[in-house]
Amino acid sequence: MIISTKKGTPQVEIDRIIDNFERQGLSVTLIRGTDYNVFGLVGDTTKIAEKDVLANPWVENVTRVSAPYKRANRLFHPKDTVIDVRGVKIGGDAPVVVMAGPCSIEGEAHTLKMAELVKAGGANFLRGGAYKPRTSPYSFQGLGTEGILDMVKARELTGLPIVSELMDETHIDEFEEYVDVVQIGARNMQNFQLLKAVGKMTKPILLKRGFANTIEEWIMSAEYIMAGGNEQVILCERGIRSFEKYTRNTLDLSAIPVIKDKTHLPIIVDPSHATGDYKYVESMAIAAVAAGADGLEIEVHDNPPCAWSDGAQCLKPDKFRDTIAKCRKVAAAIGRAM
Ligand code: PEP
Ligand code: MN
């Protein structure tokens, strides 16, 4: 971190600044200019917020040289993190994984049927929401525990590990017991209390990107989980909000190479919530695989017009199977198994 002070800063203030950083365990190098002084801070500056330094009226400028995240940072962990979920690996050179299923869990019979259909189409995981974050309080809110238990039955039937969204700390024990991958949704990406709580879980966390968050804020949320002790974080790009109206969100494909550059964590892509329209899901799934995504999360429904949520973006099982077949060809072309 590099800090410069204003012209005419008294020596007593300069000494105070140096002393303050040294007490925080940092080594401080002072470069004296005729008008300005520049400080170089070396050490773990992750605890220092630029804004707090700027609160000192004698400070002119603060520039961060290293990233504010440590555990997620590729610099300190050059090897890709590979997460193992019941024998299915995600990240590194592992084959591209597919998480698929309905937006909401819709009862036992439907869940078992959907699990078999997505497995036949190439899925390695069954996804489904039992606790749903809905924009309207009058919309269907999910089946809750009943939905989680429907997914457990589907896992027993098909062997597919299950992915479901956790919205509230009060359900942590239930998820710890039954769910294989705990999804934190876009709306909760900066629910720091929830992030701290899942940082204590033993299950991998699928952290979706908030629709108005920068990649750095997203990585900082992963850092929250990792700082709690849970290093098993999978990131999921699901589109960000832009001025565009023809798609539900704008898929930020560039997040894939950026995340791979800055972090060692696996990244998957959700083309369903990114586009909001079943017609565009296939092309964005193919593009995500081409760009190096470690996996896909896709909404699939056997009867989309009657889906309990997000029908407009659900693929029918046949289309899903075709999409995955095309993605496999693209994966092969870039030397990746799928
Ligand atoms: C979901 O995957 O069901 C979901 C609600 O996604 P997001 O949090 O990305 O909107
Ligand atoms: Mn959905």
Short mmCIF file of C-alpha atoms and ligand atoms in Angstrom, two decimals:
data_model
loop_
_atom_site.label_atom_id
_atom_site.label_comp_id
_atom_site.label_asym_id
_atom_site.label_seq_id
_atom_site.Cartn_x
_atom_site.Cartn_y
_atom_site.Cartn_z
CA MET A 1 0.00 0.00 0.00
CA ILE A 2 1.33 3.43 -0.91
CA ILE A 3 0.22 6.53 0.98
CA SER A 4 1.05 10.14 0.28
CA THR A 5 0.49 13.02 2.69
CA LYS A 6 -0.50 16.59 1.91
CA LYS A 7 1.93 19.47 1.41
CA GLY A 8 2.96 20.90 4.76
CA THR A 9 2.01 17.90 6.90
CA PRO A 10 3.70 18.51 10.29
CA GLN A 11 6.39 16.05 11.41
CA VAL A 12 4.32 15.08 14.45
CA GLU A 13 1.53 13.86 12.12
CA ILE A 14 4.03 11.92 9.98
CA ASP A 15 5.40 10.23 13.10
CA ARG A 16 1.86 9.42 14.21
CA ILE A 17 1.03 7.81 10.85
CA ILE A 18 4.21 5.70 10.90
CA ASP A 19 3.64 4.66 14.50
CA ASN A 20 0.04 3.68 13.79
CA PHE A 21 1.02 1.32 10.95
CA GLU A 22 4.02 -0.12 12.78
CA ARG A 23 1.76 -0.97 15.72
CA GLN A 24 -0.34 -2.97 13.24
CA GLY A 25 2.73 -5.07 12.38
CA LEU A 26 3.57 -3.37 9.08
CA SER A 27 6.95 -2.07 8.06
CA VAL A 28 6.87 1.49 6.80
CA THR A 29 9.33 3.09 4.39
CA LEU A 30 9.19 6.86 4.19
CA ILE A 31 10.29 8.71 1.07
CA ARG A 32 10.70 12.41 1.83
CA GLY A 33 10.01 14.90 -0.93
CA THR A 34 10.35 18.69 -0.73
CA ASP A 35 6.58 19.16 -0.64
CA TYR A 36 5.09 15.69 -0.24
CA ASN A 37 5.94 12.56 1.72
CA VAL A 38 5.24 9.07 0.43
CA PHE A 39 4.93 5.98 2.63
CA GLY A 40 5.32 2.41 1.43
CA LEU A 41 3.61 -0.15 3.67
CA VAL A 42 4.87 -3.72 3.52
CA GLY A 43 3.17 -6.66 5.25
CA ASP A 44 -0.38 -7.90 5.55
CA THR A 45 -2.42 -4.87 4.52
CA THR A 46 -5.67 -6.86 4.09
CA LYS A 47 -6.96 -5.47 7.42
CA ILE A 48 -6.46 -1.88 6.30
CA ALA A 49 -9.27 -0.17 4.42
CA GLU A 50 -8.26 2.67 2.10
CA LYS A 51 -11.22 4.74 3.32
CA ASP A 52 -10.05 4.53 6.94
CA VAL A 53 -6.59 5.79 5.97
CA LEU A 54 -8.21 8.66 4.05
CA ALA A 55 -10.09 9.67 7.19
CA ASN A 56 -6.84 11.30 8.32
CA PRO A 57 -7.09 14.86 6.93
CA TRP A 58 -3.31 14.92 6.27
CA VAL A 59 -3.52 11.96 3.90
CA GLU A 60 -3.73 12.93 0.23
CA ASN A 61 -3.85 9.58 -1.55
CA VAL A 62 -3.91 5.83 -0.89
CA THR A 63 -3.09 3.19 -3.49
CA ARG A 64 -3.43 -0.51 -2.84
CA VAL A 65 -0.68 -2.52 -4.51
CA SER A 66 -1.82 -6.00 -3.47
CA ALA A 67 -5.38 -7.35 -3.53
CA PRO A 68 -7.45 -7.01 -0.33
CA TYR A 69 -8.07 -10.79 -0.29
CA LYS A 70 -5.60 -13.39 0.82
CA ARG A 71 -7.10 -16.85 1.15
CA ALA A 72 -8.79 -16.72 -2.25
CA ASN A 73 -5.75 -15.09 -3.89
CA ARG A 74 -3.93 -17.15 -6.51
CA LEU A 75 -0.71 -15.38 -5.54
CA PHE A 76 -0.54 -17.24 -2.23
CA HIS A 77 -2.07 -20.48 -3.56
CA PRO A 78 -0.94 -20.99 -7.16
CA LYS A 79 -2.54 -24.43 -7.56
CA ASP A 80 -6.20 -24.66 -8.58
CA THR A 81 -8.55 -25.72 -5.81
CA VAL A 82 -10.39 -28.90 -6.73
CA ILE A 83 -13.53 -29.62 -4.72
CA ASP A 84 -14.71 -33.18 -4.31
CA VAL A 85 -18.44 -33.72 -3.83
CA ARG A 86 -19.26 -37.40 -3.29
CA GLY A 87 -16.54 -38.30 -5.78
CA VAL A 88 -17.45 -35.64 -8.38
CA LYS A 89 -14.56 -33.19 -8.74
CA ILE A 90 -15.00 -29.50 -9.59
CA GLY A 91 -12.14 -27.24 -10.70
CA GLY A 92 -8.57 -27.63 -11.95
CA ASP A 93 -8.37 -30.15 -14.79
CA ALA A 94 -11.46 -32.04 -13.64
CA PRO A 95 -14.17 -32.57 -16.27
CA VAL A 96 -16.69 -29.73 -16.65
CA VAL A 97 -19.60 -30.48 -14.29
CA VAL A 98 -23.30 -29.90 -14.89
CA MET A 99 -25.79 -29.00 -12.16
CA ALA A 100 -29.34 -29.16 -13.47
CA GLY A 101 -32.92 -29.34 -12.32
CA PRO A 102 -35.98 -27.21 -11.73
CA CYS A 103 -35.86 -23.73 -10.27
CA SER A 104 -38.13 -24.80 -7.40
CA ILE A 105 -38.64 -28.26 -6.01
CA GLU A 106 -42.23 -29.27 -6.84
CA GLY A 107 -42.90 -32.38 -4.77
CA GLU A 108 -41.49 -35.89 -4.59
CA ALA A 109 -42.79 -37.46 -7.81
CA HIS A 110 -41.73 -34.48 -9.93
CA THR A 111 -38.30 -34.28 -8.28
CA LEU A 112 -37.59 -37.98 -8.88
CA LYS A 113 -38.69 -37.63 -12.50
CA MET A 114 -36.57 -34.51 -13.06
CA ALA A 115 -33.54 -36.13 -11.40
CA GLU A 116 -33.72 -39.07 -13.81
CA LEU A 117 -34.26 -36.81 -16.80
CA VAL A 118 -31.34 -34.48 -16.03
CA LYS A 119 -29.08 -37.43 -15.25
CA ALA A 120 -29.96 -38.96 -18.65
CA GLY A 121 -29.17 -35.58 -20.24
CA GLY A 122 -25.69 -35.41 -18.75
CA ALA A 123 -26.07 -33.77 -15.32
CA ASN A 124 -23.67 -34.68 -12.48
CA PHE A 125 -25.74 -32.84 -9.85
CA LEU A 126 -29.42 -32.21 -9.20
CA ARG A 127 -30.22 -28.58 -8.46
CA GLY A 128 -33.47 -27.33 -6.96
CA GLY A 129 -34.69 -24.63 -4.61
CA ALA A 130 -36.63 -25.52 -1.47
CA TYR A 131 -36.24 -22.05 0.06
CA LYS A 132 -36.83 -19.51 -2.70
CA PRO A 133 -35.74 -15.87 -2.73
CA ARG A 134 -38.71 -14.32 -4.55
CA THR A 135 -39.09 -10.66 -5.45
CA SER A 136 -42.72 -10.72 -4.35
CA PRO A 137 -43.76 -11.95 -0.91
CA TYR A 138 -46.93 -13.30 -2.58
CA SER A 139 -44.99 -15.60 -4.96
CA PHE A 140 -44.37 -19.27 -4.10
CA GLN A 141 -41.70 -19.35 -1.40
CA GLY A 142 -40.59 -22.99 -1.73
CA LEU A 143 -41.53 -26.28 -0.07
CA GLY A 144 -38.94 -25.90 2.69
CA THR A 145 -37.87 -29.07 4.51
CA GLU A 146 -40.27 -31.17 2.47
CA GLY A 147 -38.46 -30.04 -0.69
CA ILE A 148 -35.04 -30.86 0.77
CA LEU A 149 -36.25 -34.35 1.66
CA ASP A 150 -37.62 -34.79 -1.90
CA MET A 151 -34.11 -34.04 -3.17
CA VAL A 152 -32.60 -36.54 -0.75
CA LYS A 153 -34.92 -39.21 -2.22
CA ALA A 154 -33.81 -38.19 -5.72
CA ARG A 155 -30.18 -38.60 -4.66
CA GLU A 156 -30.95 -42.08 -3.32
CA LEU A 157 -32.59 -42.97 -6.63
CA THR A 158 -30.03 -41.51 -9.04
CA GLY A 159 -26.84 -41.07 -7.03
CA LEU A 160 -26.72 -37.39 -8.08
CA PRO A 161 -25.39 -35.09 -5.32
CA ILE A 162 -27.83 -32.27 -4.53
CA VAL A 163 -27.41 -28.49 -4.70
CA SER A 164 -29.87 -26.18 -2.95
CA GLU A 165 -30.02 -22.58 -1.78
CA LEU A 166 -29.67 -21.68 1.89
CA MET A 167 -31.32 -18.37 2.74
CA ASP A 168 -31.24 -18.35 6.49
CA GLU A 169 -28.84 -19.37 9.25
CA THR A 170 -31.67 -21.18 11.04
CA HIS A 171 -31.59 -23.91 8.37
CA ILE A 172 -27.86 -24.61 8.60
CA ASP A 173 -28.25 -27.88 10.52
CA GLU A 174 -30.73 -29.15 7.95
CA PHE A 175 -28.38 -28.30 5.07
CA GLU A 176 -25.36 -29.72 6.89
CA GLU A 177 -27.24 -33.00 7.26
CA TYR A 178 -28.86 -33.36 3.84
CA VAL A 179 -27.44 -31.05 1.15
CA ASP A 180 -24.16 -31.73 -0.72
CA VAL A 181 -23.49 -28.24 -2.12
CA VAL A 182 -24.93 -25.23 -0.28
CA GLN A 183 -25.89 -22.44 -2.66
CA ILE A 184 -25.75 -18.82 -1.53
CA GLY A 185 -27.87 -16.85 -3.96
CA ALA A 186 -27.13 -13.58 -5.72
CA ARG A 187 -29.33 -11.66 -3.28
CA ASN A 188 -27.38 -12.93 -0.30
CA MET A 189 -23.89 -12.55 -1.73
CA GLN A 190 -23.21 -9.73 0.70
CA ASN A 191 -25.20 -11.09 3.64
CA PHE A 192 -22.04 -11.13 5.71
CA GLN A 193 -23.67 -12.77 8.72
CA LEU A 194 -24.79 -15.67 6.53
CA LEU A 195 -21.35 -15.86 4.88
CA LYS A 196 -19.69 -16.09 8.30
CA ALA A 197 -22.14 -18.81 9.31
CA VAL A 198 -21.52 -20.96 6.20
CA GLY A 199 -17.80 -20.40 6.78
CA LYS A 200 -18.27 -22.79 9.71
CA MET A 201 -19.98 -25.48 7.61
CA THR A 202 -18.25 -28.62 6.36
CA LYS A 203 -20.12 -28.60 3.03
CA PRO A 204 -18.88 -26.87 -0.16
CA ILE A 205 -20.48 -23.48 -0.80
CA LEU A 206 -21.67 -22.37 -4.24
CA LEU A 207 -21.42 -18.58 -4.07
CA LYS A 208 -23.40 -16.81 -6.77
CA ARG A 209 -22.37 -13.34 -7.88
CA GLY A 210 -24.63 -10.53 -6.73
CA PHE A 211 -26.27 -8.83 -9.68
CA ALA A 212 -24.78 -5.45 -8.80
CA ASN A 213 -21.41 -6.57 -7.49
CA THR A 214 -17.91 -6.20 -8.85
CA ILE A 215 -15.68 -9.22 -9.17
CA GLU A 216 -13.57 -7.92 -6.28
CA GLU A 217 -16.61 -7.65 -3.99
CA TRP A 218 -17.57 -11.19 -5.00
CA ILE A 219 -14.08 -12.49 -4.17
CA MET A 220 -14.25 -10.64 -0.83
CA SER A 221 -17.46 -12.55 -0.07
CA ALA A 222 -15.64 -15.82 -0.85
CA GLU A 223 -12.91 -14.55 1.49
CA TYR A 224 -15.51 -14.19 4.29
CA ILE A 225 -16.44 -17.87 3.93
CA MET A 226 -12.80 -18.97 3.72
CA ALA A 227 -11.78 -16.81 6.68
CA GLY A 228 -14.33 -18.75 8.73
CA GLY A 229 -12.47 -21.98 7.94
CA ASN A 230 -14.45 -23.31 4.97
CA GLU A 231 -12.07 -23.23 2.01
CA GLN A 232 -14.45 -25.14 -0.27
CA VAL A 233 -15.94 -22.28 -2.28
CA ILE A 234 -17.22 -22.57 -5.85
CA LEU A 235 -18.05 -19.28 -7.57
CA CYS A 236 -21.01 -18.95 -9.93
CA GLU A 237 -21.39 -16.16 -12.49
CA ARG A 238 -25.12 -15.65 -13.12
CA GLY A 239 -25.29 -12.33 -14.91
CA ILE A 240 -25.24 -8.78 -13.66
CA ARG A 241 -27.86 -6.07 -14.01
CA SER A 242 -27.27 -3.68 -16.89
CA PHE A 243 -29.31 -1.30 -19.04
CA GLU A 244 -30.19 -4.19 -21.39
CA LYS A 245 -33.82 -5.28 -21.39
CA TYR A 246 -33.85 -8.16 -23.90
CA THR A 247 -32.15 -10.42 -21.35
CA ARG A 248 -32.94 -10.77 -17.63
CA ASN A 249 -29.31 -9.99 -16.76
CA THR A 250 -26.08 -9.54 -18.72
CA LEU A 251 -23.82 -12.56 -18.56
CA ASP A 252 -20.29 -11.43 -17.72
CA LEU A 253 -18.26 -14.13 -19.44
CA SER A 254 -15.08 -12.19 -18.78
CA ALA A 255 -15.52 -13.07 -15.10
CA ILE A 256 -14.31 -16.60 -15.95
CA PRO A 257 -10.73 -15.73 -17.01
CA VAL A 258 -10.56 -12.93 -14.42
CA ILE A 259 -11.54 -15.25 -11.56
CA LYS A 260 -9.06 -17.85 -12.79
CA ASP A 261 -6.35 -15.21 -12.91
CA LYS A 262 -7.05 -13.65 -9.50
CA THR A 263 -8.12 -16.74 -7.53
CA HIS A 264 -7.57 -20.49 -7.35
CA LEU A 265 -11.28 -21.25 -6.86
CA PRO A 266 -13.49 -23.11 -9.34
CA ILE A 267 -15.98 -21.02 -11.31
CA ILE A 268 -19.19 -22.22 -12.91
CA VAL A 269 -21.77 -20.33 -15.00
CA ASP A 270 -25.56 -20.18 -14.74
CA PRO A 271 -26.83 -19.25 -18.22
CA SER A 272 -30.47 -19.61 -17.09
CA HIS A 273 -30.64 -16.71 -14.63
CA ALA A 274 -28.15 -14.78 -16.79
CA THR A 275 -30.46 -14.70 -19.82
CA GLY A 276 -33.89 -15.40 -18.33
CA ASP A 277 -34.97 -16.88 -21.66
CA TYR A 278 -34.75 -20.55 -22.66
CA LYS A 279 -33.92 -19.52 -26.25
CA TYR A 280 -30.56 -18.04 -25.20
CA VAL A 281 -29.46 -20.61 -22.66
CA GLU A 282 -27.75 -22.99 -25.06
CA SER A 283 -25.49 -20.41 -26.72
CA MET A 284 -24.41 -18.96 -23.39
CA ALA A 285 -23.73 -22.46 -21.98
CA ILE A 286 -21.52 -23.22 -24.98
CA ALA A 287 -19.76 -19.86 -24.62
CA ALA A 288 -19.15 -20.47 -20.91
CA VAL A 289 -17.51 -23.83 -21.59
CA ALA A 290 -15.43 -22.28 -24.40
CA ALA A 291 -14.28 -19.57 -21.97
CA GLY A 292 -13.03 -22.18 -19.50
CA ALA A 293 -15.84 -22.50 -16.95
CA ASP A 294 -15.48 -25.46 -14.58
CA GLY A 295 -19.19 -26.17 -14.71
CA LEU A 296 -22.70 -25.07 -15.60
CA GLU A 297 -25.86 -24.65 -13.55
CA ILE A 298 -28.93 -24.93 -15.76
CA GLU A 299 -32.65 -24.87 -14.99
CA VAL A 300 -34.56 -27.73 -16.59
CA HIS A 301 -38.28 -28.51 -16.43
CA ASP A 302 -40.43 -31.11 -18.18
CA ASN A 303 -43.30 -28.64 -18.55
CA PRO A 304 -41.90 -25.10 -18.39
CA PRO A 305 -45.22 -23.21 -18.78
CA CYS A 306 -46.42 -24.92 -15.59
CA ALA A 307 -43.16 -24.56 -13.61
CA TRP A 308 -43.70 -23.12 -10.13
CA SER A 309 -40.97 -20.54 -10.83
CA ASP A 310 -38.72 -19.36 -13.67
CA GLY A 311 -40.50 -21.39 -16.39
CA ALA A 312 -39.46 -18.91 -19.10
CA GLN A 313 -35.80 -19.78 -18.67
CA CYS A 314 -36.12 -23.55 -18.18
CA LEU A 315 -34.91 -25.91 -20.88
CA LYS A 316 -37.02 -28.95 -21.68
CA PRO A 317 -35.15 -32.21 -21.04
CA ASP A 318 -34.51 -32.92 -24.75
CA LYS A 319 -33.11 -29.46 -25.33
CA PHE A 320 -30.99 -29.83 -22.22
CA ARG A 321 -29.53 -33.09 -23.53
CA ASP A 322 -28.71 -31.45 -26.91
CA THR A 323 -27.15 -28.46 -25.18
CA ILE A 324 -24.87 -30.64 -23.06
CA ALA A 325 -23.88 -32.67 -26.14
CA LYS A 326 -22.83 -29.45 -27.88
CA CYS A 327 -20.98 -28.23 -24.80
CA ARG A 328 -19.05 -31.53 -24.72
CA LYS A 329 -17.81 -30.92 -28.25
CA VAL A 330 -16.63 -27.45 -27.29
CA ALA A 331 -14.96 -28.81 -24.15
CA ALA A 332 -13.15 -31.42 -26.25
CA ALA A 333 -12.01 -28.70 -28.67
CA ILE A 334 -10.30 -26.82 -25.82
CA GLY A 335 -8.84 -30.02 -24.38
CA ARG A 336 -11.19 -30.39 -21.43
CA ALA A 337 -13.25 -33.42 -20.52
CA MET A 338 -16.96 -33.02 -19.81
C1 PEP B 1 -31.39 -19.95 -8.18
O1 PEP B 1 -30.37 -20.48 -8.64
O2 PEP B 1 -32.41 -20.58 -7.92
C2 PEP B 1 -31.42 -18.49 -7.97
C3 PEP B 1 -32.40 -17.90 -7.29
O3 PEP B 1 -30.38 -17.85 -8.53
P1 PEP B 1 -29.79 -16.37 -8.25
O4 PEP B 1 -29.48 -16.31 -6.80
O5 PEP B 1 -28.57 -16.36 -9.13
O6 PEP B 1 -30.84 -15.40 -8.70
MN MN B 2 -34.60 -19.82 -10.79
#
